Coordinates of N, CA and C in Angstrom, one line a residue:
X7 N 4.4 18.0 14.9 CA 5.0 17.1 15.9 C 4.9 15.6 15.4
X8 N 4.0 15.0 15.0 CA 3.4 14.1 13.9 C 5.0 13.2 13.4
X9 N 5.6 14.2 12.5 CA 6.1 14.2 11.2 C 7.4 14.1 11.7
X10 N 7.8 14.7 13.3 CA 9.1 14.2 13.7 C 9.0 13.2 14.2
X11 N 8.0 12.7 14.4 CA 8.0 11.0 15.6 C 8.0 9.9 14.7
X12 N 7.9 10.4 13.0 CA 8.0 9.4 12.0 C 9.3 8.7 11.9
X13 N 10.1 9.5 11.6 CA 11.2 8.6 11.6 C 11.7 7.1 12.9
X14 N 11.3 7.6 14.2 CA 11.2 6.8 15.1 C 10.0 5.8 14.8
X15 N 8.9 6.3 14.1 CA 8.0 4.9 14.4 C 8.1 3.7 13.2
X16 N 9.3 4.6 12.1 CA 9.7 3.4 11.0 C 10.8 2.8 11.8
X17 N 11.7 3.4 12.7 CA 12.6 2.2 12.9 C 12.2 1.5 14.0
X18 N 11.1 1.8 14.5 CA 10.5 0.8 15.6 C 9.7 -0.2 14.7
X19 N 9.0 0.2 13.7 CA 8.0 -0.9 12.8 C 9.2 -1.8 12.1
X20 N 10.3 -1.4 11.9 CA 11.2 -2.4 10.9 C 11.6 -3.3 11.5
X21 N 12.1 -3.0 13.5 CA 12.8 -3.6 14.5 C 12.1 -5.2 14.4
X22 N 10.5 -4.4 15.0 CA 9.5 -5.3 15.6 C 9.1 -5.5 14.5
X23 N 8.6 -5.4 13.5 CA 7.4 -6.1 12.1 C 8.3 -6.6 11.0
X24 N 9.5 -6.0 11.0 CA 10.0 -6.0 9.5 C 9.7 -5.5 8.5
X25 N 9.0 -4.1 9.2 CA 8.2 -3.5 8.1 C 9.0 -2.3 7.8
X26 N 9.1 -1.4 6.8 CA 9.6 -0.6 6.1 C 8.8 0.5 5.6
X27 N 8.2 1.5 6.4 CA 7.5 2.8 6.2 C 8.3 4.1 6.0
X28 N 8.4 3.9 4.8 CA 9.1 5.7 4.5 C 8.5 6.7 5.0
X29 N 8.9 7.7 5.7 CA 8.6 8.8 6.4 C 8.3 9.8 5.4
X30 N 8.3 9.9 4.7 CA 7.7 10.7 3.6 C 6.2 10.5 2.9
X31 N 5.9 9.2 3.1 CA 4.6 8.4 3.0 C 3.4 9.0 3.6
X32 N 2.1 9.2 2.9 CA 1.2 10.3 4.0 C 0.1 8.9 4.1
X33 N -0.5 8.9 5.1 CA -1.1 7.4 5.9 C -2.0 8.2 6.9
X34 N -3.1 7.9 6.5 CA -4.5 8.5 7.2 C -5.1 7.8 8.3
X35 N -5.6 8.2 8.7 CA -6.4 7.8 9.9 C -6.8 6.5 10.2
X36 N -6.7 5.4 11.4 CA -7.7 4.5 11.5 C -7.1 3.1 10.4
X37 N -5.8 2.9 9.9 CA -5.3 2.5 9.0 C -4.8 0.5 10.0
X38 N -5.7 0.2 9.9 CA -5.5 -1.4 10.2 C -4.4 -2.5 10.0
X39 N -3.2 -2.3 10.4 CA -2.4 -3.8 9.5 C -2.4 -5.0 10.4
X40 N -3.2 -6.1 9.8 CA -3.5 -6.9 10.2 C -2.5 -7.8 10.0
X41 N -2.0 -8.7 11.5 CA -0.6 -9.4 11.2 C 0.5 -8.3 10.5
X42 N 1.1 -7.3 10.9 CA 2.1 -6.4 10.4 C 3.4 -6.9 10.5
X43 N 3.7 -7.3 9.5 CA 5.1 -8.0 9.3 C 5.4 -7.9 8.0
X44 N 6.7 -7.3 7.5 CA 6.8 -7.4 6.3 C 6.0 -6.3 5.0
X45 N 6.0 -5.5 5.7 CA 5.0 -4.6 4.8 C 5.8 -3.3 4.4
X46 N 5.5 -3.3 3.0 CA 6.4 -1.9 2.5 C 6.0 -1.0 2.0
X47 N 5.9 0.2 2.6 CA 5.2 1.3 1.7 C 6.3 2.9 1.5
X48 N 6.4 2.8 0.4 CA 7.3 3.6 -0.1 C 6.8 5.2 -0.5
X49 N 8.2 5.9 -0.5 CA 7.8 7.5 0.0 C 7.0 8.3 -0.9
X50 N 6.8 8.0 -1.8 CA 5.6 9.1 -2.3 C 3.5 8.4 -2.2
X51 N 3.8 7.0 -1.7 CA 2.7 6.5 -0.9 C 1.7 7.2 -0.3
X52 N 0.4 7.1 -1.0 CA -0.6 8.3 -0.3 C -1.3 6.4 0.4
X53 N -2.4 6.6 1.6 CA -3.1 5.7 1.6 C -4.1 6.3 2.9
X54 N -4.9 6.7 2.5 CA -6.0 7.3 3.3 C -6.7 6.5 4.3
X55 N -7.7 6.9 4.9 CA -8.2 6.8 6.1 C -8.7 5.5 5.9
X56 N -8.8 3.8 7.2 CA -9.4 3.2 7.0 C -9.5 2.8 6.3
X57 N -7.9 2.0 5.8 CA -7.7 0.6 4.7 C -7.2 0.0 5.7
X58 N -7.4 -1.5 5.6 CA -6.5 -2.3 6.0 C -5.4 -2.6 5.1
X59 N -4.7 -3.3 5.5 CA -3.7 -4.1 4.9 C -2.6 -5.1 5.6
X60 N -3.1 -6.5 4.8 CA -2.5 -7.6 5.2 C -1.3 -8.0 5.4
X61 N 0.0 -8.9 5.5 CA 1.2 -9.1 5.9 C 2.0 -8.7 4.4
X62 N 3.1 -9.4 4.3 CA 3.6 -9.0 3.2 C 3.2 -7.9 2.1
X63 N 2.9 -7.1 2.4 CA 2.1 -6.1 1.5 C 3.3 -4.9 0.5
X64 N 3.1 -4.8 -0.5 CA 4.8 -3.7 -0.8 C 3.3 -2.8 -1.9
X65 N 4.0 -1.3 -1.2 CA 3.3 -0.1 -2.0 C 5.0 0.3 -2.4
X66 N 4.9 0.6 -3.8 CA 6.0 1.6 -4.2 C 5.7 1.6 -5.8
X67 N 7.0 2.8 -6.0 CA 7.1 2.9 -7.3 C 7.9 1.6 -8.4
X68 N 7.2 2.0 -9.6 CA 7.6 1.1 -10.8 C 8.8 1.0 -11.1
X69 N 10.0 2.0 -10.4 CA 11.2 1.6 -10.6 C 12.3 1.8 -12.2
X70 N 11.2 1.6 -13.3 CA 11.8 2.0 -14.8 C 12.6 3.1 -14.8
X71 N 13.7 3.1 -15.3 CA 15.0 3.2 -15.5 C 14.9 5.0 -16.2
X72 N 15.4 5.7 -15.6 CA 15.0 7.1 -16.6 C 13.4 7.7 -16.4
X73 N 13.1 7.2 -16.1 CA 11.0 7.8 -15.6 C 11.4 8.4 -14.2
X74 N 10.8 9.5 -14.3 CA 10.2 9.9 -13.2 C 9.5 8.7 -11.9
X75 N 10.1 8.5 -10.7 CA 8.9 7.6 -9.9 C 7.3 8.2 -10.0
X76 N 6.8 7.1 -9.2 CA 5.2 7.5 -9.5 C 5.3 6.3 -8.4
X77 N 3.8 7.0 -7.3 CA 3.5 5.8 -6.3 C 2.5 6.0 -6.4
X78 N 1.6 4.9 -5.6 CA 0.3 4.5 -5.5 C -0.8 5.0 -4.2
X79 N -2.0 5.4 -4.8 CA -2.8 6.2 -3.4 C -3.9 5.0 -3.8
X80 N -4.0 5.0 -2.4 CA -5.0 3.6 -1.9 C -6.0 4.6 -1.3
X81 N -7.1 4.7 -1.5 CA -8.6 5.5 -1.3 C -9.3 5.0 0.0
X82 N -10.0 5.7 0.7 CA -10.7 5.2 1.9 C -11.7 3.6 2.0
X83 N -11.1 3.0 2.9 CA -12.0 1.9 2.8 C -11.4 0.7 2.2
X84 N -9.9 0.8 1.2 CA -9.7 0.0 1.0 C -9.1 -1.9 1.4
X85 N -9.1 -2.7 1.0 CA -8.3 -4.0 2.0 C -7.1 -4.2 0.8
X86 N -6.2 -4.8 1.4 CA -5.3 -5.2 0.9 C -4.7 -6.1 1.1
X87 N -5.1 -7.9 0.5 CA -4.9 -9.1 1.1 C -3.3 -8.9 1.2
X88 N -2.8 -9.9 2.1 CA -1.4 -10.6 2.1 C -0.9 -10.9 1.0
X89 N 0.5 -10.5 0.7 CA 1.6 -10.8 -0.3 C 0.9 -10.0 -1.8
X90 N 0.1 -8.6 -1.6 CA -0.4 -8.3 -2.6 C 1.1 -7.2 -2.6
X91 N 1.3 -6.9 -4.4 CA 1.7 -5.6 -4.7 C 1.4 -4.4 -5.6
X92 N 1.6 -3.5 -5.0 CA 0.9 -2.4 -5.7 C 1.9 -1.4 -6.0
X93 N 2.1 -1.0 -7.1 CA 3.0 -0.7 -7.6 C 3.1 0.2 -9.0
X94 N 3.7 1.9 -9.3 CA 3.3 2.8 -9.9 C 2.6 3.7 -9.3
X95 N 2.3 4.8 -10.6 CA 1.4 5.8 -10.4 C 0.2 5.5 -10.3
X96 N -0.8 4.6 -9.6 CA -2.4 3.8 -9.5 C -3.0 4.4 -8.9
X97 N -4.4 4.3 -8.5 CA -5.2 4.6 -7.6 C -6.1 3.2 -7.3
X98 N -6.2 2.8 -6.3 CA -7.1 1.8 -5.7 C -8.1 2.8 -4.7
X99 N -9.2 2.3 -5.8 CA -10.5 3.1 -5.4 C -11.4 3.0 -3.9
X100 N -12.1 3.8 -4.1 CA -13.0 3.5 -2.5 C -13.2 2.4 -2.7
X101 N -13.2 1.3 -0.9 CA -13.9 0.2 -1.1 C -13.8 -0.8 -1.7
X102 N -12.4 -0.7 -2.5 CA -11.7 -1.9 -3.9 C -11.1 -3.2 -2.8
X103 N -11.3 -4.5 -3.0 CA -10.7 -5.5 -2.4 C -9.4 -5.7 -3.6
X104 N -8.1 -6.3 -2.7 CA -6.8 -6.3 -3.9 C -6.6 -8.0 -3.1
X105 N -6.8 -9.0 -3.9 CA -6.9 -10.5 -3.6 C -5.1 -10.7 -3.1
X106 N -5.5 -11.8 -2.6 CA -4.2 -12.7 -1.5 C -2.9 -12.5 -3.3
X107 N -1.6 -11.6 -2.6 CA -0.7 -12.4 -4.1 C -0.8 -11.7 -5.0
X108 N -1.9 -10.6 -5.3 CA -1.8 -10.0 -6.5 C -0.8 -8.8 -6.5
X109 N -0.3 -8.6 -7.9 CA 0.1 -7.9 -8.4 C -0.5 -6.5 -9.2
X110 N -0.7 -5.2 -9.1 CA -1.7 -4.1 -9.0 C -1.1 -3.4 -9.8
X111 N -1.1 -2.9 -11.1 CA -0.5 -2.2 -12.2 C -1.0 -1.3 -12.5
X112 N -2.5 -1.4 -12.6 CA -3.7 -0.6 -13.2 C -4.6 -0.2 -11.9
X113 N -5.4 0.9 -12.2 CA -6.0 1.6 -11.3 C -6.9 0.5 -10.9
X114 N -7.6 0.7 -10.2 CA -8.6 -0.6 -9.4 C -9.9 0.6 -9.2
X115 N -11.3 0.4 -9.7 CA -12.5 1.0 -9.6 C -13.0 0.8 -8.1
X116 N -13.8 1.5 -7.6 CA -14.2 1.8 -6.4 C -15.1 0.5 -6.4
X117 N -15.4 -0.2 -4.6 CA -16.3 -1.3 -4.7 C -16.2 -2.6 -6.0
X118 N -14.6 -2.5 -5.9 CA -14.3 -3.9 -7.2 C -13.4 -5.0 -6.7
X119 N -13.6 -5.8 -7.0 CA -12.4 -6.9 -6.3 C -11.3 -7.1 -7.4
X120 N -10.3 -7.1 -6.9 CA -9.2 -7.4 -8.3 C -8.3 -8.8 -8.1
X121 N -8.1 -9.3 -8.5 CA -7.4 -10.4 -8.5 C -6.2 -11.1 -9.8
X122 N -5.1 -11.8 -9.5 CA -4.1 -12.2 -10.1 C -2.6 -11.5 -10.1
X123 N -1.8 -12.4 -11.1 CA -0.6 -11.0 -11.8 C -0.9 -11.2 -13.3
X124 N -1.2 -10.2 -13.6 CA -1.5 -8.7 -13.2 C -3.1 -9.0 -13.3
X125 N -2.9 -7.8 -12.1 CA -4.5 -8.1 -11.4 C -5.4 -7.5 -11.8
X126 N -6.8 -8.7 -12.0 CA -8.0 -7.9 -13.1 C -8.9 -8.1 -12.3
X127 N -9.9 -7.0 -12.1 CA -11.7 -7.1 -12.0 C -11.8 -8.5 -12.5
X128 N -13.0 -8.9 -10.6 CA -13.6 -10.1 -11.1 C -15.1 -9.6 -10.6
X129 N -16.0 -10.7 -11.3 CA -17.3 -10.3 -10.9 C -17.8 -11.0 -9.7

């Protein structure tokens, strides 16, 4: 039942947020968007139980020309500041903070903060 009310709850989030949730996208439990406006998470998008994520946010694939897509699975617990992108085949680990703006290429370690473009472990 779930999975047929998806298509209705992306064109109600795109109306009202300007958000853009592919129905194909699997999005777990308890999932926070703080200020939801502008947020994009694209269809092979895993993002488990209990991440937030901030305004401007874009989950999708790398887009290169002749590659196979590949999206991004965001692990329990994680945040996801404003105007961050995450982008590729990645994993953003348990617990990983992804800073205001950044850019997310590489996997992100569990309990790490990442920051920049392109975004690196900071201590």
């Amino acid at each position: 039942m779930a999975r047929r009310a998806l298509p209705l709850i992306k064109y109600r989030q795109y109306i009202l947020g300007g958000n853009e949730i592919d129905y194909r996208a699997k999005l777990g439990n308890r999932i926070k968007f703080t200020h939801p406006s502008g947020v994009i998470i694209g269809a092979g998008v895993i993002i488990e139980d209990e991440v937030t994520i901030f305004q401007q946010t874009t989950f999708g694939s790398h887009g290169h020309k002749g590659e196979p897509k590949s999206y991004p699975t965001i692990k329990q617990g994680a945040i996801i500041y404003s105007g961050a992108k995450v982008i590729g085949g990645i994993t953003v680990h348990e617990n990983a903070v992804i800073g205001a703006n950044s850019v997310v290429l590489t996997d992100v370690p569990k309990n790490t903060t990442a920051v920049g473009i392109p975004a690196k472990k900071i201590e």
